[in-house]
Structures are given as structure tokens and as C-alpha cells.
mmCIF file of C-alpha atoms in Angstrom:
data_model
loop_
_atom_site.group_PDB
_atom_site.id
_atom_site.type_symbol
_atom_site.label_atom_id
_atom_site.label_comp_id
_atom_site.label_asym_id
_atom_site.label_seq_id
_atom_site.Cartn_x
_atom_site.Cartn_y
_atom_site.Cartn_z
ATOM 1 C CA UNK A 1 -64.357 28.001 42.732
ATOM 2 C CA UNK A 2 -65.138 25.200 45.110
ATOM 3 C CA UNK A 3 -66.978 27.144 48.168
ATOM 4 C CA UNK A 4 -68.447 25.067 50.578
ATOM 5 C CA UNK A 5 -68.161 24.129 54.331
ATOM 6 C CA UNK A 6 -68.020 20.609 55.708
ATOM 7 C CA UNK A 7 -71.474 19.179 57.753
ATOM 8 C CA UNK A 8 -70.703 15.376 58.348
ATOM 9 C CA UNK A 9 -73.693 15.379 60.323
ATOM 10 C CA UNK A 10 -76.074 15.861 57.227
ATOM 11 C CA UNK A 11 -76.868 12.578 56.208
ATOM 12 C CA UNK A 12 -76.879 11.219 59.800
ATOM 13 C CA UNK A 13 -79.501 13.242 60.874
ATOM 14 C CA UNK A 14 -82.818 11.120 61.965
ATOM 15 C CA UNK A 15 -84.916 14.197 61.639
ATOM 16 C CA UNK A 16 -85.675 15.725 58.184
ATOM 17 C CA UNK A 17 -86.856 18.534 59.933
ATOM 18 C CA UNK A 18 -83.205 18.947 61.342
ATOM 19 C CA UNK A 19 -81.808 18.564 57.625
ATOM 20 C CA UNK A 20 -84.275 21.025 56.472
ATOM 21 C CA UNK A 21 -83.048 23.697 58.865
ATOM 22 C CA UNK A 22 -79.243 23.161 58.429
ATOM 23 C CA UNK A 23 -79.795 23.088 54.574
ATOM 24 C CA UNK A 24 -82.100 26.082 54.566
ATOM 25 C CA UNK A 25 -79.110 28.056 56.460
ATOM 26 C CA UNK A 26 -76.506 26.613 54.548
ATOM 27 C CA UNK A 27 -78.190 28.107 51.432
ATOM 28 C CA UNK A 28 -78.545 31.579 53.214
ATOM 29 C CA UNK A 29 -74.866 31.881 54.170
ATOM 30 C CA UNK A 30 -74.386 31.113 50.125
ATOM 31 C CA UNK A 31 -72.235 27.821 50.253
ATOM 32 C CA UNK A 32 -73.046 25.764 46.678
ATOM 33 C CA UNK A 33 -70.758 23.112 48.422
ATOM 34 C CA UNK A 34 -70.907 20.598 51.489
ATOM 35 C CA UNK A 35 -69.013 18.064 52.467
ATOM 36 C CA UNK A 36 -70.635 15.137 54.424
ATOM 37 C CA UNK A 37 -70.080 11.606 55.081
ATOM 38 C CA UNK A 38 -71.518 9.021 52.702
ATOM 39 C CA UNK A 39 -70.226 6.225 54.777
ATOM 40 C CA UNK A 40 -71.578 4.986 57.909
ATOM 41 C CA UNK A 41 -70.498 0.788 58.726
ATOM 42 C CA UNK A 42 -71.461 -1.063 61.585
ATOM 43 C CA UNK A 43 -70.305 -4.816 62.445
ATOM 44 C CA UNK A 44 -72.948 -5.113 64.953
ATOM 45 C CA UNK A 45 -76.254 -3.480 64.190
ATOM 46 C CA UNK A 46 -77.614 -4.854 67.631
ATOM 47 C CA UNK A 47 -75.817 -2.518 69.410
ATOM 48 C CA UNK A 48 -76.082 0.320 66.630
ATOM 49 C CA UNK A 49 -78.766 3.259 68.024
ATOM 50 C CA UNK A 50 -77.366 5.958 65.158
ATOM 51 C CA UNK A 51 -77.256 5.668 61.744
ATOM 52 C CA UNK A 52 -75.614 3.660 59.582
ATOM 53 C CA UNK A 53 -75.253 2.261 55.665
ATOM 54 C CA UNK A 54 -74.319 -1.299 55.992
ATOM 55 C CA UNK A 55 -73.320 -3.678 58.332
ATOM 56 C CA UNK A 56 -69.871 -5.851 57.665
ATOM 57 C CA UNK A 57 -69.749 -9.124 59.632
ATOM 58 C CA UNK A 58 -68.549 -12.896 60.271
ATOM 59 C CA UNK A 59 -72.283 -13.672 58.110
ATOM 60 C CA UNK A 60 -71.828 -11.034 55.297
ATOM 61 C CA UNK A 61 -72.503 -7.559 53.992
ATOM 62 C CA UNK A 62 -75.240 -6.066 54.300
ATOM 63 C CA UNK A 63 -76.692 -2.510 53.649
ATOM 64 C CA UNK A 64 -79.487 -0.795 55.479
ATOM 65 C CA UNK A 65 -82.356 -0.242 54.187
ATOM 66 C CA UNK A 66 -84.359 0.782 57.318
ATOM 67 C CA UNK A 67 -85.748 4.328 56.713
ATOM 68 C CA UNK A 68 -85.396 5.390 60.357
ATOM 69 C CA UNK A 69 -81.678 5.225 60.437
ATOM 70 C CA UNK A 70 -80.338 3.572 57.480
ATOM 71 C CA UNK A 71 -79.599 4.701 53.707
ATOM 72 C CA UNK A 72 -83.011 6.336 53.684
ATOM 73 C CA UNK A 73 -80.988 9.275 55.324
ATOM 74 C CA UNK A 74 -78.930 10.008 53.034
ATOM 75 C CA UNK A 75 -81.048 10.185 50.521
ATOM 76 C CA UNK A 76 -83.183 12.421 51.967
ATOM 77 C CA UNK A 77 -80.043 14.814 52.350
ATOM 78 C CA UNK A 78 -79.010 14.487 49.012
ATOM 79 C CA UNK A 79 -82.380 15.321 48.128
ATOM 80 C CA UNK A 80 -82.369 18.241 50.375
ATOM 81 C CA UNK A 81 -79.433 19.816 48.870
ATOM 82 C CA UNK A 82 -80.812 19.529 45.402
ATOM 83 C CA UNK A 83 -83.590 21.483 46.201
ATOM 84 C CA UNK A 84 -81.356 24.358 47.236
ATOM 85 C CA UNK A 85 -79.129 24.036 44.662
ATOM 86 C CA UNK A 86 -76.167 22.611 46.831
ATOM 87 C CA UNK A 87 -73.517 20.165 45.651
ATOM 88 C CA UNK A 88 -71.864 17.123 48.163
ATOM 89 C CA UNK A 89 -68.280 15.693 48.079
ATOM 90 C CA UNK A 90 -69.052 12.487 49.492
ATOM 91 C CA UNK A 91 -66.349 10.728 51.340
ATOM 92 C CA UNK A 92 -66.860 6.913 51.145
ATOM 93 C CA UNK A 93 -64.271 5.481 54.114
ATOM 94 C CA UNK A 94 -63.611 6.972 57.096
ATOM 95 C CA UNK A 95 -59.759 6.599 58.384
ATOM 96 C CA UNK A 96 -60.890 6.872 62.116
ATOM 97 C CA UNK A 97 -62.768 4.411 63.628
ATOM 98 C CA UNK A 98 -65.859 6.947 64.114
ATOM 99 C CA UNK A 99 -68.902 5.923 61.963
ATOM 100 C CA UNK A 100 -67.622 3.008 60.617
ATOM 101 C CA UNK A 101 -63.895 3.063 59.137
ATOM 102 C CA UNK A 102 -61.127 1.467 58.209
ATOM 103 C CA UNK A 103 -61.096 -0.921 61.517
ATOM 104 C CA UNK A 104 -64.762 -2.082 60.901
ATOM 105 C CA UNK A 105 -63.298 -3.808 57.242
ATOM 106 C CA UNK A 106 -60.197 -5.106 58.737
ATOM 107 C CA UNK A 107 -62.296 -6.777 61.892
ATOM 108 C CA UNK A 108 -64.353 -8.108 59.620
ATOM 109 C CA UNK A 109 -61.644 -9.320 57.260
ATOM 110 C CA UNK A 110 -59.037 -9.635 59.313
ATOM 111 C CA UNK A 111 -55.264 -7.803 59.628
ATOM 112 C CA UNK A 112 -55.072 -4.448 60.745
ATOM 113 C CA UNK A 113 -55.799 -0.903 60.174
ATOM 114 C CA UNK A 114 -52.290 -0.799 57.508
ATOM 115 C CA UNK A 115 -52.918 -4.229 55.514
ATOM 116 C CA UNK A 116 -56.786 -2.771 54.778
ATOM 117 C CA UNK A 117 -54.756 -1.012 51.794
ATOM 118 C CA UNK A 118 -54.061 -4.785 50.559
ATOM 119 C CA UNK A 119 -56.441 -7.138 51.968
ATOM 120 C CA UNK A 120 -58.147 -8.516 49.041
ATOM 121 C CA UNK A 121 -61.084 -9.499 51.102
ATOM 122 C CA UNK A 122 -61.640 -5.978 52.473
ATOM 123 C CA UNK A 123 -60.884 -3.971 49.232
ATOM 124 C CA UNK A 124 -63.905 -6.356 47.783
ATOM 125 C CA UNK A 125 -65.806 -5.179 50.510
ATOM 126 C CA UNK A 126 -65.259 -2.143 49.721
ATOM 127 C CA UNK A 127 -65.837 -1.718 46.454
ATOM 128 C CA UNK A 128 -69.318 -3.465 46.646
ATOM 129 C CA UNK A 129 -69.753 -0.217 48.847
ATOM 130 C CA UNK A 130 -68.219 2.200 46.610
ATOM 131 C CA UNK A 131 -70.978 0.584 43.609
ATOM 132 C CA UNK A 132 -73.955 0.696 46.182
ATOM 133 C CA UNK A 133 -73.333 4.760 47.085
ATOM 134 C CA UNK A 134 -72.224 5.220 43.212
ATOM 135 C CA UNK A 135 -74.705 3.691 41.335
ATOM 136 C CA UNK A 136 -77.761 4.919 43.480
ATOM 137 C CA UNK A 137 -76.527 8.877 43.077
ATOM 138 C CA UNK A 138 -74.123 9.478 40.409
ATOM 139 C CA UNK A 139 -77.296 10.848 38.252
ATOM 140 C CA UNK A 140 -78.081 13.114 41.069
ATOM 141 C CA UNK A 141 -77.207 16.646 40.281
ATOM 142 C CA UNK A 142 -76.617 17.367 44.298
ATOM 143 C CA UNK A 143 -73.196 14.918 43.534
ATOM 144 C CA UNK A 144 -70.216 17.161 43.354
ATOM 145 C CA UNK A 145 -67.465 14.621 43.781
ATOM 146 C CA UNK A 146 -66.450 10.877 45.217
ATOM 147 C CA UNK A 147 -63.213 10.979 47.901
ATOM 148 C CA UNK A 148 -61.985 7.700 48.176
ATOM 149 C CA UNK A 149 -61.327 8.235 52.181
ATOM 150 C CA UNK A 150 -61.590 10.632 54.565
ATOM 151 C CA UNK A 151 -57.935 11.623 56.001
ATOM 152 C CA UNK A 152 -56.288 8.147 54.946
ATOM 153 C CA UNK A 153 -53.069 7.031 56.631
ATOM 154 C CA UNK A 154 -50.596 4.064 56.776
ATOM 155 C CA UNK A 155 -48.910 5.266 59.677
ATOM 156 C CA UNK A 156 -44.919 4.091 59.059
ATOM 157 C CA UNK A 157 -45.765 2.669 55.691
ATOM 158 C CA UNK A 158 -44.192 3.316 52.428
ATOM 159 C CA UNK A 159 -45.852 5.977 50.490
ATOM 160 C CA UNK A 160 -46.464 3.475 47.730
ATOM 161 C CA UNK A 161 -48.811 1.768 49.424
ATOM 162 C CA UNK A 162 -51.320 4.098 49.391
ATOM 163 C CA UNK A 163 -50.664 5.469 45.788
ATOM 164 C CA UNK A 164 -51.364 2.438 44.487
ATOM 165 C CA UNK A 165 -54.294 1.940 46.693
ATOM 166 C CA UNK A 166 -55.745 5.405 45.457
ATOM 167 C CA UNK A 167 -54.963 4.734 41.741
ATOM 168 C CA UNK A 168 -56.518 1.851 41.449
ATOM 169 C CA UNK A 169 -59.632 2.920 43.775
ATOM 170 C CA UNK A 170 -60.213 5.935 41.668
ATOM 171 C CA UNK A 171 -59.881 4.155 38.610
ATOM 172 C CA UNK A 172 -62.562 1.923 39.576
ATOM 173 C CA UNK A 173 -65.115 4.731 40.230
ATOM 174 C CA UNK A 174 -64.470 5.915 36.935
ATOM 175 C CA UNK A 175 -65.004 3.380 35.771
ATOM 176 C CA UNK A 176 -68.853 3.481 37.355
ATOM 177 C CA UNK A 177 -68.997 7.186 36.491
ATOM 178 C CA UNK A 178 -67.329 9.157 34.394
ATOM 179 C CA UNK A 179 -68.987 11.880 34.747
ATOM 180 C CA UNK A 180 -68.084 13.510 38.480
ATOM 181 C CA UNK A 181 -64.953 14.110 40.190
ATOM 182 C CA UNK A 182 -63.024 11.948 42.167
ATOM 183 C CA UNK A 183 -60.581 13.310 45.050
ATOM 184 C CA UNK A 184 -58.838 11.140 47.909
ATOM 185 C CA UNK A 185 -59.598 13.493 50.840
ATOM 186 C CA UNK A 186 -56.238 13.463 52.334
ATOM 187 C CA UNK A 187 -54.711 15.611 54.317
ATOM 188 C CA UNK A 188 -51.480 16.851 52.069
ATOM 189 C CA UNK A 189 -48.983 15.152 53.696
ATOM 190 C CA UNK A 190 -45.412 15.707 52.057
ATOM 191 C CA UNK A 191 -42.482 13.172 51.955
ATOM 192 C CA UNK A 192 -38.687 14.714 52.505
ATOM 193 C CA UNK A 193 -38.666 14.635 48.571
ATOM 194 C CA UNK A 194 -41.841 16.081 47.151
ATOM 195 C CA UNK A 195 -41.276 18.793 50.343
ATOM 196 C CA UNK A 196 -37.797 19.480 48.643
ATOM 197 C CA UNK A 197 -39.420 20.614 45.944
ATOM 198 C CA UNK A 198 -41.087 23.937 47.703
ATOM 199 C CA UNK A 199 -40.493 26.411 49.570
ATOM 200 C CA UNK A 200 -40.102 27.154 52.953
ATOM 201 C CA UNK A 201 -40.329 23.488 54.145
ATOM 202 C CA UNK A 202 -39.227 22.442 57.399
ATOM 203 C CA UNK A 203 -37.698 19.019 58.611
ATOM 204 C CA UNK A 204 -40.829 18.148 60.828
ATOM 205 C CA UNK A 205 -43.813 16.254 61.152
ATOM 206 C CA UNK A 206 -45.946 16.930 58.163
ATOM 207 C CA UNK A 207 -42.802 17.305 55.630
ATOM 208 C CA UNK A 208 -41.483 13.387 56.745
ATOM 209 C CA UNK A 209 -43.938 11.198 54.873
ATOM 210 C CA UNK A 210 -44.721 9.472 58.158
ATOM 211 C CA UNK A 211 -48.424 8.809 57.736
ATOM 212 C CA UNK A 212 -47.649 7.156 54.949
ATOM 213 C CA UNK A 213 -48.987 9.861 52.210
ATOM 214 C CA UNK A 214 -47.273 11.554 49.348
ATOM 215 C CA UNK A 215 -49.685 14.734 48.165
ATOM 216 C CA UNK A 216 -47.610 15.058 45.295
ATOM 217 C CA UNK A 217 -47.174 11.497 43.489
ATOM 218 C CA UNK A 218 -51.304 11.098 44.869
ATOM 219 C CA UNK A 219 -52.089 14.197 42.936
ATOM 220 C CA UNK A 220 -50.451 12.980 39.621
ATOM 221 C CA UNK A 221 -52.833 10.166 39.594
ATOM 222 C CA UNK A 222 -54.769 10.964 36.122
ATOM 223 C CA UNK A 223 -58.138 9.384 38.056
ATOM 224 C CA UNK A 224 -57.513 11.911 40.874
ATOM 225 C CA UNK A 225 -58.972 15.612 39.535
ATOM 226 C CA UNK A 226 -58.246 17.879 42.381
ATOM 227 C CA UNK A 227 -56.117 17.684 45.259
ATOM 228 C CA UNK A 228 -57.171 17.746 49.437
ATOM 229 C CA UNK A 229 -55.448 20.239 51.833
ATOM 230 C CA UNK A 230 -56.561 20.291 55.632
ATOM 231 C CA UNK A 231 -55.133 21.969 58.078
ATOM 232 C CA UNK A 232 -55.361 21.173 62.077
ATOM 233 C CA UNK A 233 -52.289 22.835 63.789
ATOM 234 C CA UNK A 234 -53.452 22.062 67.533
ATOM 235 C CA UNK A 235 -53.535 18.714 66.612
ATOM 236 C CA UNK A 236 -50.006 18.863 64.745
ATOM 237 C CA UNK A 237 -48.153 20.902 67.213
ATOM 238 C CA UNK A 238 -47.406 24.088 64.373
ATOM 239 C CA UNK A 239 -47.856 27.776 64.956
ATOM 240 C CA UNK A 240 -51.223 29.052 63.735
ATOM 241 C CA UNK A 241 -49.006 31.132 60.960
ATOM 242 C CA UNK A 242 -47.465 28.588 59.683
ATOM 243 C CA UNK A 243 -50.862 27.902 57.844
ATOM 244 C CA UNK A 244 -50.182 30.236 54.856
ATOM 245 C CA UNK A 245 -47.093 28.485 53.787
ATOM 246 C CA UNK A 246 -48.622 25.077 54.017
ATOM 247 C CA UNK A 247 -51.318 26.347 51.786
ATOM 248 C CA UNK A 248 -49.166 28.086 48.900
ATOM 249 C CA UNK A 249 -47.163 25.023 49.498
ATOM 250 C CA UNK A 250 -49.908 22.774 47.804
ATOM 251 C CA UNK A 251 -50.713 25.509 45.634
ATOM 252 C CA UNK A 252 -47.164 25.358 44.380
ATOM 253 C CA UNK A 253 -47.436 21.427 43.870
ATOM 254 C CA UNK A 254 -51.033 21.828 41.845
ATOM 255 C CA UNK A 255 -49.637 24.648 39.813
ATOM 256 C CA UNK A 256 -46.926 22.314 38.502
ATOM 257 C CA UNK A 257 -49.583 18.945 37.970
ATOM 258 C CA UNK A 258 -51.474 21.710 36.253
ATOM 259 C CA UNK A 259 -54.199 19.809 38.797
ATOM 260 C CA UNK A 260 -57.092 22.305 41.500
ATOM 261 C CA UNK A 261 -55.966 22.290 44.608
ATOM 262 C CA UNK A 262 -59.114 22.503 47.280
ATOM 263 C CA UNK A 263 -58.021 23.388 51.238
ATOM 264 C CA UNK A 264 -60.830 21.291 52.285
ATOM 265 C CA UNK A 265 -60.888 21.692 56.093
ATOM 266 C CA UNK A 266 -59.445 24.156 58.621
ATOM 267 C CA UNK A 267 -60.666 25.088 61.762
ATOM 268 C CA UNK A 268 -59.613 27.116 64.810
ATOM 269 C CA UNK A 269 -60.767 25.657 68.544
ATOM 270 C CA UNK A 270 -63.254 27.672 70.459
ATOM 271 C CA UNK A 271 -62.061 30.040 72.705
ATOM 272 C CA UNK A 272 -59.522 31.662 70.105
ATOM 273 C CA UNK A 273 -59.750 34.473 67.859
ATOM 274 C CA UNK A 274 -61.196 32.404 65.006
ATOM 275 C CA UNK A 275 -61.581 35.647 62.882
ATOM 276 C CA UNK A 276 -58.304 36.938 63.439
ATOM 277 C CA UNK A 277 -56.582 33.280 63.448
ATOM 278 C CA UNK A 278 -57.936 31.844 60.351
ATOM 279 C CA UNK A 279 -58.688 35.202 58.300
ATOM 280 C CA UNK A 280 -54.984 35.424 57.209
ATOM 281 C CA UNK A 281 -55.406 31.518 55.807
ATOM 282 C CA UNK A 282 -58.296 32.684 53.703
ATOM 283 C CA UNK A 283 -56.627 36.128 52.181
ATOM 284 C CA UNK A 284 -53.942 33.046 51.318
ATOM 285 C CA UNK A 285 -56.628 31.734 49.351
ATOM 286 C CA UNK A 286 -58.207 34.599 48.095
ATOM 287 C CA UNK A 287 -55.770 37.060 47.004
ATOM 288 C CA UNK A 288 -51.944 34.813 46.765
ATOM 289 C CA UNK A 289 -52.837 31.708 45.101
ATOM 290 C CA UNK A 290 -55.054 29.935 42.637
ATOM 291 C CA UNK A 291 -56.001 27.763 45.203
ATOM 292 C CA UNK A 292 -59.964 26.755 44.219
ATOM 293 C CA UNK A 293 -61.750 27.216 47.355
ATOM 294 C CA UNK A 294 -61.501 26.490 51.102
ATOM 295 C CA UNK A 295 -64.177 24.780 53.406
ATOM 296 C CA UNK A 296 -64.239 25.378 57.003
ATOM 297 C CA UNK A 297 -64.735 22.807 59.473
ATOM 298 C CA UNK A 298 -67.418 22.782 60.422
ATOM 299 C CA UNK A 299 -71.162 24.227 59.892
ATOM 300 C CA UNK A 300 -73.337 24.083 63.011
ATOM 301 C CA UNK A 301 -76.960 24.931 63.948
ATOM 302 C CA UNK A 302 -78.984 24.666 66.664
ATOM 303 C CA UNK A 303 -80.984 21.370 65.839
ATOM 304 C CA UNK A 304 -84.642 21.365 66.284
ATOM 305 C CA UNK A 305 -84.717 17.413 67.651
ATOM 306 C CA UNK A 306 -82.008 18.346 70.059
ATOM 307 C CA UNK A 307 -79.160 16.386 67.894
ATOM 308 C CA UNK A 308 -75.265 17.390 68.778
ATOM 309 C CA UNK A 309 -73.484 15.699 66.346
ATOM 310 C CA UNK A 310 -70.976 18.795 67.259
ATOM 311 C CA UNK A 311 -67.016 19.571 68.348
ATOM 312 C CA UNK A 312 -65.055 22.538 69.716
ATOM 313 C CA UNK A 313 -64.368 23.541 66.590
ATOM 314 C CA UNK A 314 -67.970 24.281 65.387
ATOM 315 C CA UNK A 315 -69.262 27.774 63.792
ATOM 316 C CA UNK A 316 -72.355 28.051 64.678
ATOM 317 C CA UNK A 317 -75.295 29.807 61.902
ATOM 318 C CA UNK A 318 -76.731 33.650 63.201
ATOM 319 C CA UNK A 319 -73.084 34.530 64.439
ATOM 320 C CA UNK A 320 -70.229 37.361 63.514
ATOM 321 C CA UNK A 321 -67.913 34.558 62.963
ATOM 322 C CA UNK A 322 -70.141 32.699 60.342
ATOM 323 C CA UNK A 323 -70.976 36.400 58.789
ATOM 324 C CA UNK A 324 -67.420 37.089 58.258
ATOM 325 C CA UNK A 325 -65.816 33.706 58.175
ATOM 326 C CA UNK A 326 -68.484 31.980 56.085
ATOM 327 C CA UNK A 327 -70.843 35.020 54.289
ATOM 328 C CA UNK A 328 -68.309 37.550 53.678
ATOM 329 C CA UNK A 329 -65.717 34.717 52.203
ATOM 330 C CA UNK A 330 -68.366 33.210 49.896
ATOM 331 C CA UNK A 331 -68.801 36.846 48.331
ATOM 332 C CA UNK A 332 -65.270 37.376 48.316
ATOM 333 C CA UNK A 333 -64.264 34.151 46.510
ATOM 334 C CA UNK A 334 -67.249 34.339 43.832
ATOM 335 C CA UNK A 335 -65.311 37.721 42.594
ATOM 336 C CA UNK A 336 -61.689 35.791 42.674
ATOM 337 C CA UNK A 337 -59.672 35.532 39.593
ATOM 338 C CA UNK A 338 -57.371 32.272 39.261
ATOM 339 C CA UNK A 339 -54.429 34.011 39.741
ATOM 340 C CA UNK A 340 -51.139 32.702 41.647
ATOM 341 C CA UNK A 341 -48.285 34.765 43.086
ATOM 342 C CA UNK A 342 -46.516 32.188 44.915
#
């Protein structure tokens, strides 16, 4: 089972003291997996006071090497974790323009945020990036996986577009390590015709292949091992219970690839019932599908330097939420059989 909780935070944290606390209580509430970002692109480090991993530009690309607030960071979380025996799934592209994504390639490279999937000059950029992270950690034990991207989307594009993309990405990590998993980190968007092949779909937003993402052709990529679930219905205008068909929907799908299907984020805004709202999403997990794990978004502590790399949807260490939520889940899942009724 594939426990965890995201912290994106982890290796952008200047202080090791504050990745020593979040680790330490990441251990205690018994996660063996985290998910946090291993990219982190500038294209002007002048103006750059956080950290970052490399620096894309009109003069070149560059990685940083600067131990204050450069690649230094993350390997001083990676190192962290593999003292406590925890794993990372390391996204290495960001969709969204925060920390350095997709838009810091295509205004290096030119085109926009939809031709990145095909600019030569940017997918070379790329995958010098993808070799850098690679090569430095693949013989790390704290390395659970590579995802090719965090949330990717071709907004209005052709599903294609992206399948390709994600074949030939993940083929080309392979290719540098055989050894770990490899995941795309998408969101499990469905098309009108993989949707038609489930239950219980609707003729709306996440069923219309609008973003440009097909969960179903992605996950029958052979260089893809597990599928990416994530679930934000504030943001995509669905009833709260609508959750638990969305998950045994991609359960459904990964039963019939014979692929793991991981629900990789969820999270519930502050100010709601997050016990009562997301608890029925995790029985889902736990108890009517074979669904490997869940991971909530997101992990938070109170940071010794004063750091708030933070959002609303936050659950924070020492509370009921976390103890029922986070503890409570881990022992529940660690007793789950890989059984499927839907």
C-alpha cells in the first residue's frame, strides 16, 4: 500500500532544522510516503529570494549549486527521509507557474504553455533536468518514484498530445533507471469515451477530456506503473459525495490495465468538516476498492524558522484531524487486503 501525505514544502525548506521537525512528525503519524517537489526553475535568479534547482534563460541552463537555497536542499531532504525510513515521489515539472513550471521552459524557448508538449528546444531542456534529479538520486533508497509532471494539462488539446508526451518521457527515465517507478501525476481526467466505459459518469467537466488528459490510454503506457487520482471538488464545482464514485471510477479503469491506482491528493478547505467530508473518500479506499493508498493534501507543522509555505487546505501535526485523518488511516490501510467490490 502506498501511504503517504504530500509536503511540497520539504525540499524548499532553507532550514534543516525545519526539515528535521516536519520529518520527525511525519515519521510519528506513520506515513512511509511523501510527496514533494523535485523541481524548482527560475529564469531570473536575480530576482529569486526562495529556492530553486536551475535557472533556464536567453544565456543557458544552469543548475544551482548554492547550498543556501539551491539543490543542496533537496538533498538534505532526501537525506532526511532516509534516516526515518520515508520514501519520496518526486514530481519533476510543475503545470502551474508556481516554482518554476511549464511557462518558465516555454519563455525560455519560446511558444506557449500547450506547444511545451512539442517544442523540441524545451523537451531538451527538460530532459537535461530529468538526468540531473535522476542520476544524482536514483541509488537513494528515500526514492519511491519519478512523476513526469505535477497536474499536466493541454487545456483544449487533443488527448494525444499528451500521451505521446508521457510515453516517450517515461520511457526516457527508464531508460536512466530501471529500477523505480515512474507515474505522470495527473489528475484522472476522463474523455467522453474512456468515461463510457464506467459507471456512473456524468456529461460534465471532468468526464469531457477538456484539459487535454485521457487517464485511461495514459495508464496503458507500459513505462507508466501506477496511475494518479486527485480530487479538488471546490475547485471543480462537484458535490463533496461525488468523490467516492470518482475514486471507484479509476479503480474500475486500473482493475482492467491490471495497473495500481494511487488517489494521490484530496483535501477539504478549512472551515468544513474535514473528518466527516473526506472520511467517506477514505472508507472508499479502504474497504470498496483495491485502490493502493491515498495521500492527503497536505502535511503542515508549525515551522521553527517561521516558514509558511502553507494553504487553506493544510492539516496541521498535534491535531484530531491529523489523529484520525492521517494516524488512524495509516493503521487502517497497513491491515487492508487488495480486495475490489466495485
Amino acid at each position: 500500500m502506498y501511504q503517504g501525505t504530500n509536503a511540497w514544502w520539504l525540499g524548499h525548506l532553507k532550514s534543516n532544522q525545519d526539515v528535521d521537525l516536519a520529518v520527525d512528525q511525519i515519521a510519528a503519524t506513520g506515513y512511509k510516503v511523501v510527496r514533494a517537489w523535485g523541481f524548482g526553475t527560475t529564469n531570473d535568479e536575480s530576482n529569486e529570494y526562495d529556492v530553486y534547482y536551475q535557472v533556464l534563460n536567453s544565456s543557458g541552463q544552469y543548475f544551482n549549486y548554492n547550498p543556501t537555497n539551491g539543490i543542496a536542499r533537496l538533498d538534505y531532504a532526501i537525506a532526511a527521509a532516509q534516516k526515518k525510513g520515508i520514501q519520496l515521489i518526486l514530481p519533476l515539472l510543475n503545470n502551474f507557474d508556481d516554482l518554476g513550471g511549464i511557462n518558465t521552459y516555454t519563455n525560455a524557448y519560446g511558444g506557449d504553455h500547450n506547444s511545451f508538449y512539442t517544442n523540441t528546444r524545451a523537451q531538451t531542456a527538460y530532459r537535461n533536468y530529468i538526468r540531473f534529479i535522476v542520476n544524482r538520486y536514483k541509488s537513494s533508497p528515500a526514492i519511491f518514484s519519478w512523476e513526469l509532471c505535477n497536474e499536466p494539462r493541454c487545456s483544449g488539446c487533443s488527448s494525444s498530445i499528451i500521451t505521446k508526451w508521457a510515453s516517450d518521457t517515461s520511457a526516457y527515465i527508464k531508460s536512466l533507471d530501471p529500477n523505480h517507478m515512474v507515474s505522470l501525476g495527473d489528475e484522472g481526467w476522463l474523455t467522453s469515451t474512456s468515461a463510457s466505459t464506467v459507471q456512473n459518469y456524468e456529461q460534465s467537466y471532468a468526464y469531457t477530456g477538456y484539459e487535454g488528459v485521457d487517464f485511461q490510454k495514459n495508464l496503458a503506457i507500459p513505462t507508466l506503473d501506477y496511475g494518479t487520482v486527485h480530487m479538488y471538488f471546490d475547485q471543480w464545482g462537484y458535490n463533496y459525495s461525488w468523490g467516492s464514485t470518482w475514486i471507484a471510477q479509476h479503480n474500475a479503469i486500473g482493475k482492467a490495465l491490471n495497473k495500481p491506482v494511487l488517489l494521490e491528493e484530496y483535501a477539504v478547505p478549512e472551515g468544513m468538516d474535514r473528518i466527516a467530508t473526506a472520511g467517506p473518500w477514505q472508507d472508499t479506499v479502504l474497504r470498496q476498492t483495491s485502490v493502493a493508498g491515498d495521500m492527503m493534501w497536505q502535511f503542515g507543522t508549525r515551522f521553527p524558522s517561521g516558514a509558511l509555505p502553507l494553504d487553506n487546505y493544510v492539516v496541521f501535526w498535534n491535531t484530531t484531524e491529523l489523529a484520525v485523518l492521517g494516524a488512524q488511516h495509516v493503521r487502517d490501510m497497513a491491515a487492508k487486503r487488495a480486495v475490489a467490490t466495485l
